[in-house]
Amino acid sequence: MSPLLPGTRQARRAFTLIELLTVIAIIGILAAIIIPTVGKVRESAKSSQCLSNQRQIAMAFGLYANDNRGYFPRAGIAPDNTSRSWMIAVKDYLPARGNVVTHKIFVCPSEEHQAPGDYTSSVFNYSASFALENGNSVNALNGEGSPPAGPRLLSSIVRPSRTLLIVDGVVDPSTYRANSARSWGNVTADLALSGPNANGFVALRFRHGAGMNAAYVDGHAAKILWGDRHTAIPDQYAWNGKQ
């Protein structure tokens, strides 16, 4: 090859069509690998945040009981039979104090029905179990029913490490709220459905990769996979802590 003459440039070699197609194919393969991984990492982070929320709420229940002669707040109404919900009863025991309207700890980041920024009503995505209720009715006042309804003594709950306290609840898309509490009948109907994404859920929401986050009376939190639901919630005692 003859040397370049002064003042001339060596011609640049252009990519061939095959080389360009190869590069595009490699980029496509890498994108196909990376994008789902990023999505899984993002969902894992959301699930971890939800577990942290529930763990802190469960600890707040324990602190509330310490300050109220060992009694939990009621599932739907407070121990003094006012209209306060359990969210309002425990909110002052949470790390970031505030009202329920703005308290992000009651919101699951994986919930598809997220309230808009200008929404001014209370928002919560978790439902309580009947471990909060002394009786079998969330609405009856203290002294009614058999056993009588009313606030529940923490010390009366059997197997606190296996008794559910709060779970991922089914959220009403118009109010962005889950029901404050659900009965064992609602739970058994949900557990009998065909799969985690079936229609008809009213109490439990499996929104974390076919898993549902739950906090227990003893304060720990864990994910319950759909395939393990009957092992994790084998009977009504896991839902109400009664014998």
XYZ file of N, CA and C in Angstrom:
729
model
N 0.861 -1.187 0.000
C 0.000 0.000 0.000
C 0.896 1.235 0.000
N 0.593 2.138 -0.890
C 1.407 3.345 -0.978
C 1.114 4.275 0.165
N 2.130 4.987 0.656
C 1.909 5.914 1.766
C 0.987 7.040 1.355
N 0.286 7.594 2.365
C -0.628 8.700 2.088
C 0.160 9.934 1.715
N -0.376 10.657 0.798
C 0.260 11.902 0.423
C 0.004 12.939 1.489
N 0.921 13.869 1.696
C 0.686 14.923 2.694
C -0.611 15.661 2.426
N -1.371 15.913 3.517
C -2.622 16.663 3.391
C -3.816 15.818 3.032
N -3.645 14.482 2.907
C -4.793 13.614 2.606
C -5.186 12.835 3.843
N -6.419 12.333 3.877
C -6.929 11.539 4.992
C -7.199 10.123 4.531
N -7.003 9.175 5.499
C -7.298 7.780 5.181
C -8.810 7.602 5.151
N -9.362 6.949 4.187
C -10.806 6.741 4.068
C -11.308 5.873 5.219
N -12.426 6.255 5.827
C -13.023 5.496 6.917
C -13.840 4.341 6.362
N -13.713 3.184 7.018
C -14.451 2.003 6.563
C -15.868 2.058 7.118
N -16.893 1.983 6.301
C -18.298 2.053 6.733
C -18.755 0.675 7.218
N -19.740 0.679 8.150
C -20.350 -0.580 8.588
C -21.139 -1.190 7.448
N -21.060 -2.485 7.361
C -21.895 -3.177 6.386
C -23.287 -3.367 6.958
N -24.239 -3.675 6.130
C -25.614 -3.893 6.570
C -25.690 -5.046 7.563
N -24.937 -6.095 7.343
C -24.942 -7.255 8.248
C -24.432 -6.858 9.628
N -23.374 -6.039 9.650
C -22.823 -5.595 10.933
C -23.834 -4.742 11.692
N -24.522 -3.844 10.996
C -25.537 -3.012 11.636
C -26.664 -3.862 12.200
N -27.107 -4.819 11.420
C -28.188 -5.699 11.875
C -27.752 -6.521 13.083
N -26.497 -6.927 13.096
C -25.973 -7.692 14.235
C -25.982 -6.857 15.509
N -25.531 -5.594 15.382
C -25.522 -4.693 16.540
C -26.945 -4.450 17.046
N -27.869 -4.213 16.129
C -29.271 -3.990 16.504
C -29.837 -5.220 17.209
N -29.508 -6.402 16.703
C -29.996 -7.639 17.318
C -29.453 -7.806 18.729
N -28.158 -7.485 18.912
C -27.546 -7.598 20.245
C -28.212 -6.623 21.220
N -28.459 -5.391 20.757
C -29.134 -4.401 21.604
C -30.531 -4.888 21.986
N -31.231 -5.489 21.022
C -32.570 -6.009 21.294
C -32.545 -7.124 22.327
N -31.559 -8.006 22.224
C -31.442 -9.113 23.184
C -31.139 -8.570 24.583
N -30.225 -7.600 24.666
C -29.886 -7.015 25.963
C -31.097 -6.310 26.578
N -31.867 -5.602 25.739
C -33.069 -4.920 26.238
C -34.084 -5.927 26.753
N -34.226 -7.044 26.028
C -35.177 -8.074 26.445
C -34.782 -8.690 27.784
N -33.487 -8.715 28.064
C -33.003 -9.267 29.335
C -33.117 -8.236 30.459
N -32.729 -6.987 30.151
C -32.624 -5.962 31.191
C -33.982 -5.420 31.611
N -34.883 -5.149 30.664
C -36.162 -4.504 30.998
C -36.996 -5.326 31.982
N -37.192 -6.635 31.756
C -37.936 -7.412 32.767
C -37.239 -7.441 34.122
N -35.902 -7.470 34.096
C -35.151 -7.482 35.361
C -35.375 -6.198 36.136
N -35.358 -5.068 35.421
C -35.613 -3.778 36.065
C -37.012 -3.752 36.659
N -37.983 -4.303 35.910
C -39.352 -4.350 36.418
C -39.467 -5.190 37.683
N -38.761 -6.318 37.712
C -38.786 -7.180 38.888
C -38.122 -6.503 40.081
N -37.033 -5.801 39.824
C -36.349 -5.091 40.905
C -37.250 -3.998 41.463
N -37.939 -3.281 40.578
C -38.843 -2.214 41.018
C -39.980 -2.790 41.858
N -40.560 -3.896 41.413
C -41.661 -4.510 42.173
C -41.166 -5.068 43.496
N -39.950 -5.617 43.499
C -39.380 -6.116 44.745
C -39.210 -4.980 45.753
N -38.785 -3.807 45.266
C -38.624 -2.647 46.151
C -39.969 -2.200 46.700
N -41.010 -2.227 45.861
C -42.349 -1.842 46.319
C -42.876 -2.820 47.364
N -42.648 -4.107 47.128
C -43.091 -5.119 48.087
C -42.371 -4.957 49.419
N -41.082 -4.637 49.357
C -40.314 -4.429 50.582
C -40.829 -3.213 51.345
N -41.195 -2.152 50.617
C -41.749 -0.960 51.262
C -43.082 -1.274 51.923
N -43.904 -2.083 51.238
C -45.190 -2.489 51.799
C -44.986 -3.296 53.079
N -44.051 -4.225 53.061
C -43.752 -5.012 54.263
C -43.295 -4.118 55.407
N -42.467 -3.128 55.076
C -42.011 -2.188 56.101
C -43.178 -1.395 56.678
N -44.088 -0.956 55.798
C -45.291 -0.253 56.266
C -46.058 -1.097 57.270
N -46.318 -2.347 56.883
C -47.128 -3.212 57.729
C -46.416 -3.532 59.045
N -45.115 -3.730 58.983
C -44.359 -4.024 60.203
C -44.447 -2.848 61.188
N -44.333 -1.638 60.666
C -44.421 -0.455 61.530
C -45.832 -0.281 62.103
N -46.844 -0.583 61.285
C -48.223 -0.483 61.774
C -48.462 -1.510 62.873
N -47.961 -2.735 62.674
C -48.128 -3.778 63.695
C -47.456 -3.373 65.007
N -46.288 -2.753 64.915
C -45.614 -2.281 66.121
C -46.417 -1.166 66.793
N -47.068 -0.326 65.968
C -47.903 0.742 66.520
C -49.085 0.160 67.293
N -49.644 -0.958 66.812
C -50.712 -1.628 67.546
C -50.228 -2.031 68.941
N -49.013 -2.582 69.004
C -48.472 -2.995 70.292
C -48.266 -1.825 71.234
N -47.769 -0.702 70.704
C -47.572 0.489 71.525
C -48.908 1.039 72.011
N -49.901 0.988 71.137
C -51.238 1.442 71.520
C -51.764 0.600 72.680
N -51.589 -0.727 72.571
C -52.063 -1.618 73.641
C -51.361 -1.316 74.960
N -50.061 -1.017 74.898
C -49.323 -0.692 76.124
C -49.895 0.524 76.829
N -50.409 1.473 76.050
C -50.950 2.710 76.623
C -52.438 2.619 76.938
N -53.059 1.490 76.617
C -54.508 1.371 76.807
C -54.872 0.085 77.556
N -54.157 -0.152 78.639
C -54.443 -1.259 79.554
C -54.434 -2.616 78.849
N -53.615 -2.735 77.819
C -53.477 -4.003 77.127
C -54.492 -4.256 76.038
N -55.337 -3.268 75.736
C -56.377 -3.451 74.721
C -55.922 -2.921 73.365
N -56.281 -3.661 72.330
C -56.100 -3.213 70.954
C -57.205 -2.208 70.602
N -56.989 -1.366 69.588
C -58.117 -0.598 69.046
C -59.077 -1.549 68.354
N -60.308 -1.163 68.234
C -61.267 -2.039 67.566
C -61.075 -2.004 66.058
N -61.598 -3.004 65.396
C -61.428 -3.126 63.956
C -62.115 -1.995 63.202
N -63.318 -1.640 63.654
C -64.058 -0.600 62.957
C -64.340 0.619 63.794
N -64.378 0.455 65.113
C -64.608 1.591 66.003
C -63.658 1.496 67.180
N -63.381 2.625 67.817
C -62.391 2.689 68.878
C -62.930 2.085 70.175
N -62.051 1.822 71.151
C -62.491 1.215 72.405
C -63.576 1.990 73.147
N -63.664 3.307 72.933
C -64.726 4.069 73.595
C -66.005 4.099 72.755
N -66.047 3.233 71.717
C -67.211 3.100 70.840
C -67.514 4.371 70.053
N -66.506 5.172 69.802
C -66.674 6.310 68.906
C -66.526 5.806 67.479
N -66.613 6.703 66.525
C -66.544 6.294 65.123
C -65.117 6.251 64.591
N -64.120 6.360 65.459
C -62.740 6.335 64.997
C -62.363 4.948 64.468
N -61.597 4.903 63.411
C -61.118 3.640 62.878
C -59.783 3.288 63.517
N -59.319 2.058 63.290
C -58.037 1.651 63.855
C -56.888 2.477 63.287
N -57.034 2.973 62.036
C -55.977 3.802 61.467
C -55.766 5.067 62.284
N -56.860 5.706 62.680
C -56.760 6.929 63.473
C -56.236 6.605 64.867
N -56.627 5.450 65.394
C -56.210 5.080 66.750
C -54.700 4.879 66.853
N -54.068 4.337 65.804
C -52.636 4.013 65.909
C -51.721 5.025 65.239
N -52.263 5.992 64.529
C -51.411 6.857 63.706
C -50.386 7.641 64.525
N -50.728 8.018 65.756
C -49.786 8.800 66.557
C -48.622 7.964 67.084
N -48.681 6.649 66.882
C -47.585 5.767 67.308
C -46.660 5.432 66.143
N -46.916 6.015 65.003
C -46.103 5.750 63.819
C -44.959 6.757 63.719
N -43.841 6.386 63.079
C -42.662 7.257 63.047
C -42.931 8.642 62.475
N -43.646 8.696 61.345
C -43.953 9.991 60.730
C -45.395 10.345 61.069
N -45.580 11.173 62.055
C -46.935 11.475 62.500
C -47.633 12.397 61.501
N -48.936 12.259 61.454
C -49.745 13.056 60.544
C -51.139 12.496 60.518
N -52.002 13.100 59.707
C -53.348 12.545 59.642
C -53.411 11.421 58.621
N -54.477 10.655 58.664
C -54.594 9.485 57.796
C -54.641 9.889 56.327
N -55.153 11.093 56.065
C -55.268 11.557 54.687
C -53.901 11.571 54.000
N -52.878 12.015 54.709
C -51.572 12.209 54.084
C -50.540 11.161 54.490
N -50.916 10.213 55.328
C -49.943 9.267 55.860
C -49.669 8.153 54.853
N -48.510 8.202 54.202
C -48.166 7.241 53.154
C -47.971 5.835 53.695
N -47.811 5.681 54.987
C -47.574 4.357 55.553
C -48.793 3.455 55.394
N -49.969 4.041 55.179
C -51.182 3.251 54.987
C -51.415 2.900 53.517
N -50.494 3.299 52.648
C -50.649 3.084 51.211
C -49.618 2.089 50.718
N -50.079 1.058 50.020
C -49.177 0.075 49.411
C -48.725 0.600 48.051
N -47.424 0.736 47.809
C -46.956 1.275 46.523
C -47.267 0.380 45.330
N -47.627 -0.879 45.569
C -47.978 -1.778 44.461
C -49.466 -1.755 44.132
N -50.268 -1.061 44.915
C -51.703 -0.992 44.659
C -51.965 -0.220 43.367
N -52.782 -0.805 42.487
C -53.014 -0.178 41.191
C -53.904 1.061 41.285
N -54.766 1.130 42.283
C -55.674 2.270 42.423
C -55.057 3.280 43.392
N -54.263 4.202 42.853
C -53.587 5.208 43.659
C -54.368 6.515 43.606
N -54.552 7.133 44.774
C -55.290 8.390 44.834
C -54.503 9.505 44.157
N -55.183 10.409 43.443
C -54.477 11.546 42.836
C -53.963 12.505 43.907
N -53.037 13.356 43.524
C -52.408 14.247 44.478
C -53.356 15.223 45.148
N -54.469 15.544 44.490
C -55.402 16.512 45.067
C -56.544 15.843 45.840
N -56.431 14.530 46.080
C -57.482 13.817 46.809
C -57.401 14.182 48.289
N -58.541 14.518 48.907
C -58.521 15.061 50.274
C -59.139 14.137 51.316
N -59.621 12.969 50.926
C -60.191 12.038 51.899
C -59.143 11.010 52.330
N -59.448 10.283 53.401
C -58.514 9.285 53.920
C -58.295 8.163 52.913
N -57.057 7.699 52.837
C -56.674 6.616 51.935
C -55.949 5.554 52.742
N -56.376 4.285 52.586
C -55.656 3.192 53.222
C -55.887 1.923 52.412
N -54.832 1.126 52.282
C -54.861 -0.066 51.428
C -54.789 -1.370 52.203
N -54.843 -1.300 53.530
C -54.720 -2.496 54.359
C -56.004 -2.736 55.147
N -56.323 -4.010 55.343
C -57.492 -4.399 56.136
C -57.039 -5.158 57.372
N -57.794 -5.001 58.453
C -57.473 -5.678 59.712
C -58.199 -7.017 59.798
N -57.642 -7.915 60.567
C -58.296 -9.192 60.842
C -59.218 -9.043 62.044
N -59.911 -10.111 62.392
C -60.789 -10.073 63.559
C -60.034 -10.366 64.847
N -58.698 -10.346 64.781
C -57.912 -10.408 66.011
C -58.135 -9.150 66.846
N -58.638 -8.076 66.204
C -58.910 -6.835 66.925
C -60.237 -6.870 67.688
N -61.079 -7.838 67.381
C -62.422 -7.849 67.960
C -62.579 -8.928 69.029
N -63.104 -8.546 70.184
C -63.387 -9.520 71.230
C -64.517 -10.455 70.812
N -65.509 -9.905 70.126
C -66.644 -10.710 69.674
C -66.519 -11.067 68.212
N -67.630 -11.431 67.626
C -67.635 -11.848 66.235
C -68.322 -10.842 65.323
N -68.656 -9.674 65.859
C -69.272 -8.622 65.065
C -68.468 -7.348 65.235
N -68.105 -6.740 64.131
C -67.310 -5.530 64.192
C -68.167 -4.316 64.535
N -69.487 -4.401 64.346
C -70.348 -3.242 64.509
C -71.039 -3.165 65.863
N -71.260 -4.298 66.535
C -71.975 -4.276 67.808
C -71.155 -3.572 68.876
N -71.841 -2.883 69.792
C -71.156 -2.193 70.868
C -70.747 -3.166 71.962
N -69.895 -2.707 72.843
C -69.397 -3.537 73.933
C -70.556 -4.099 74.760
N -70.497 -5.375 75.056
C -71.523 -5.997 75.877
C -72.580 -6.731 75.089
N -72.590 -6.598 73.765
C -73.584 -7.273 72.939
C -72.957 -8.467 72.240
N -73.773 -9.479 71.977
C -73.310 -10.643 71.242
C -72.720 -11.702 72.148
N -72.367 -12.827 71.545
C -71.775 -13.929 72.288
C -70.656 -14.541 71.442
N -69.382 -14.340 71.802
C -68.921 -13.534 72.945
C -69.221 -12.059 72.725
N -69.274 -11.281 73.804
C -69.634 -9.872 73.644
C -68.619 -9.127 72.793
N -69.131 -8.271 71.907
C -68.252 -7.466 71.075
C -67.580 -6.392 71.908
N -66.498 -5.866 71.403
C -65.788 -4.822 72.120
C -64.306 -4.919 71.884
N -63.521 -4.099 72.542
C -62.070 -4.119 72.350
C -61.468 -5.427 72.827
N -60.360 -5.806 72.214
C -59.720 -7.093 72.461
C -58.458 -6.922 73.285
N -58.312 -7.741 74.315
C -57.075 -7.774 75.077
C -55.995 -8.481 74.266
N -54.852 -7.841 74.112
C -53.739 -8.441 73.395
C -53.361 -9.784 74.014
N -53.398 -9.869 75.322
C -52.992 -11.100 76.009
C -53.947 -12.254 75.758
N -55.153 -11.985 75.239
C -56.124 -13.053 74.996
C -55.943 -13.726 73.647
N -55.049 -13.206 72.817
C -54.849 -13.753 71.475
C -53.921 -14.956 71.547
N -54.395 -16.091 71.082
C -53.577 -17.303 71.099
C -52.696 -17.331 69.855
N -51.501 -17.887 70.004
C -50.546 -18.007 68.904
C -50.335 -16.672 68.167
N -49.873 -15.621 68.860
C -49.710 -14.306 68.217
C -48.758 -14.319 67.030
N -47.806 -15.237 66.996
C -46.873 -15.276 65.868
C -47.502 -15.880 64.622
N -48.677 -16.502 64.756
C -49.363 -17.105 63.615
C -50.720 -16.461 63.345
N -51.086 -15.470 64.153
C -52.374 -14.801 63.976
C -52.186 -13.518 63.181
N -52.870 -13.423 62.057
C -52.769 -12.255 61.198
C -53.364 -11.033 61.886
N -52.766 -9.883 61.625
C -53.253 -8.631 62.186
C -53.762 -7.702 61.100
N -52.938 -7.428 60.093
C -53.376 -6.663 58.924
C -52.839 -7.333 57.666
N -53.555 -7.133 56.566
C -53.175 -7.745 55.288
C -53.377 -6.735 54.163
N -52.806 -7.035 53.002
C -53.125 -6.278 51.801
C -54.617 -6.432 51.527
N -55.334 -5.323 51.529
C -56.780 -5.380 51.352
C -57.218 -5.052 49.939
N -58.450 -5.424 49.619
C -59.048 -5.098 48.327
C -59.498 -3.640 48.362
N -58.995 -2.842 47.435
C -59.215 -1.396 47.446
C -60.366 -1.014 46.520
N -61.269 -0.179 47.025
C -62.360 0.370 46.225
C -61.767 1.428 45.295
N -61.885 1.259 43.974
C -61.253 2.211 43.048
C -61.855 3.608 43.102
N -63.032 3.768 43.700
C -63.651 5.093 43.769
C -63.243 5.866 45.021
N -62.839 5.147 46.068
C -62.453 5.810 47.321
C -60.984 5.594 47.673
N -60.320 4.652 46.967
C -58.914 4.316 47.218
C -58.720 3.743 48.616
N -59.738 3.108 49.165
C -59.674 2.530 50.507
C -60.001 1.043 50.471
N -59.340 0.329 51.345
C -59.751 -1.044 51.635
C -60.773 -1.004 52.767
N -61.515 -2.089 52.953
C -62.403 -2.175 54.095
C -61.564 -2.222 55.368
N -61.997 -1.541 56.432
C -61.176 -1.478 57.650
C -60.948 -2.858 58.247
N -61.911 -3.778 58.085
C -61.759 -5.151 58.589
C -62.658 -6.071 57.792
N -62.284 -7.343 57.748
C -63.084 -8.348 57.041
C -63.277 -9.565 57.927
N -64.399 -10.254 57.710
C -64.729 -11.421 58.531
C -64.056 -12.679 57.986
N -64.073 -13.730 58.803
C -63.505 -15.005 58.382
C -64.267 -15.571 57.185
N -65.571 -15.336 57.119
C -66.350 -15.788 55.966
C -65.862 -15.163 54.678
N -65.523 -13.877 54.697
C -64.966 -13.217 53.516
C -63.639 -13.850 53.112
N -62.817 -14.165 54.101
C -61.491 -14.725 53.836
C -61.596 -16.109 53.208
N -62.449 -16.973 53.758
C -62.582 -18.328 53.209
C -63.087 -18.297 51.770
N -63.974 -17.359 51.464
C -64.463 -17.235 50.087
C -63.328 -16.839 49.148
N -62.457 -15.936 49.594
C -61.317 -15.526 48.775
C -60.335 -16.672 48.569
N -60.064 -17.426 49.619
C -59.095 -18.520 49.523
C -59.570 -19.625 48.585
N -60.874 -19.698 48.349
C -61.434 -20.743 47.492
C -61.473 -20.346 46.019
N -61.094 -19.121 45.690
C -61.125 -18.676 44.297
C -60.064 -19.397 43.474
N -60.164 -19.254 42.155
C -59.341 -20.075 41.259
C -57.883 -19.636 41.168
N -57.595 -18.397 41.498
C -56.218 -17.925 41.392
C -56.071 -16.531 41.955
N -54.837 -16.043 42.078
C -54.608 -14.743 42.721
C -55.158 -13.556 41.957
N -55.445 -13.742 40.655
C -55.971 -12.645 39.843
C -57.413 -12.868 39.425
N -58.083 -13.818 40.082
C -59.479 -14.100 39.752
C -60.375 -12.947 40.178
N -61.561 -12.873 39.588
C -62.550 -11.887 39.998
C -63.258 -12.372 41.264
N -63.676 -11.431 42.103
C -64.484 -11.804 43.254
C -63.820 -11.638 44.600
N -62.542 -11.214 44.652
C -61.889 -11.012 45.945
C -62.548 -9.853 46.693
N -62.768 -10.039 47.977
C -63.357 -8.971 48.792
C -62.511 -8.642 50.022
N -61.660 -9.568 50.466
C -60.898 -9.359 51.703
C -59.396 -9.317 51.467
N -58.872 -10.212 50.656
C -57.434 -10.378 50.471
C -57.018 -9.906 49.092
N -55.840 -9.301 49.006
C -55.351 -8.830 47.711
C -53.929 -9.339 47.495
N -53.766 -10.225 46.512
C -52.451 -10.785 46.185
C -51.832 -9.922 45.076
N -51.248 -8.798 45.469
C -50.757 -7.830 44.493
C -49.242 -7.777 44.375
N -48.549 -8.698 45.003
C -47.084 -8.709 44.955
C -46.602 -9.984 44.274
N -46.717 -10.045 42.972
C -46.273 -11.228 42.256
C -46.931 -12.484 42.763
N -48.267 -12.511 42.790
C -49.052 -13.634 43.313
C -48.798 -13.851 44.804
N -48.406 -12.791 45.481
C -48.200 -12.862 46.922
C -48.943 -11.743 47.636
N -49.271 -11.977 48.882
C -49.952 -10.989 49.726
C -49.094 -10.723 50.950
N -48.824 -9.464 51.238
C -48.089 -9.117 52.444
C -49.031 -9.074 53.640
N -48.512 -9.494 54.785
C -49.325 -9.538 55.997
C -48.445 -9.287 57.209
N -49.017 -8.623 58.213
C -48.339 -8.436 59.499
C -49.075 -9.238 60.547
N -48.335 -9.753 61.526
C -48.888 -10.630 62.544
C -48.939 -9.921 63.897
N -49.699 -10.500 64.814
C -49.911 -9.889 66.123
C -48.594 -9.677 66.861
N -47.632 -10.565 66.676
C -46.355 -10.424 67.398
C -45.452 -9.349 66.798
N -45.863 -8.732 65.675
C -45.116 -7.618 65.098
C -44.320 -7.937 63.853
N -44.151 -9.206 63.489
C -43.377 -9.501 62.282
C -44.294 -9.441 61.058
N -43.694 -9.296 59.898
C -44.438 -9.233 58.641
C -43.809 -10.187 57.638
N -44.620 -10.732 56.730
C -44.129 -11.703 55.763
C -45.044 -11.739 54.554
N -44.509 -12.249 53.448
C -45.310 -12.432 52.242
C -45.919 -13.830 52.232
N -47.200 -13.905 51.893
C -47.897 -15.183 51.756
C -48.156 -15.412 50.269
N -47.512 -16.415 49.693
C -47.726 -16.743 48.297
C -49.064 -17.441 48.112
N -49.657 -17.252 46.944
C -50.958 -17.851 46.675
C -50.918 -19.362 46.882
N -49.871 -20.002 46.439
C -49.780 -21.451 46.576
C -49.637 -21.923 48.010
N -49.251 -21.021 48.903
C -49.063 -21.375 50.320
C -50.188 -20.839 51.205
N -51.254 -20.343 50.592
C -52.286 -19.636 51.365
C -52.945 -20.517 52.412
N -53.200 -21.779 52.086
C -53.899 -22.652 53.039
C -52.980 -23.068 54.193
N -51.682 -23.089 53.937
C -50.734 -23.385 55.010
C -50.588 -22.184 55.940
N -50.528 -20.979 55.339
C -50.354 -19.760 56.131
C -51.635 -19.355 56.859
N -52.791 -19.648 56.237
C -54.095 -19.308 56.849
C -54.914 -20.593 56.898
N -54.562 -21.514 57.779
C -55.186 -22.836 57.757
C -56.605 -22.872 58.322
N -56.946 -21.940 59.184
C -58.246 -21.986 59.835
C -58.582 -20.604 60.392
N -59.769 -20.513 61.003
C -60.228 -19.224 61.521
C -59.361 -18.710 62.671
N -58.632 -19.599 63.344
C -57.803 -19.177 64.461
C -56.655 -18.283 63.998
N -56.209 -18.479 62.757
C -55.174 -17.628 62.197
C -55.706 -16.240 61.882
N -57.023 -16.116 61.805
C -57.650 -14.834 61.457
C -58.175 -14.087 62.683
N -58.563 -14.828 63.727
C -59.141 -14.134 64.881
C -58.419 -14.402 66.196
N -57.451 -15.308 66.208
C -56.691 -15.553 67.424
C -57.498 -16.119 68.570
N -58.645 -16.709 68.250
C -59.498 -17.300 69.289
C -59.365 -18.828 69.249
N -59.741 -19.470 70.326
C -59.712 -20.933 70.359
C -61.080 -21.488 70.021
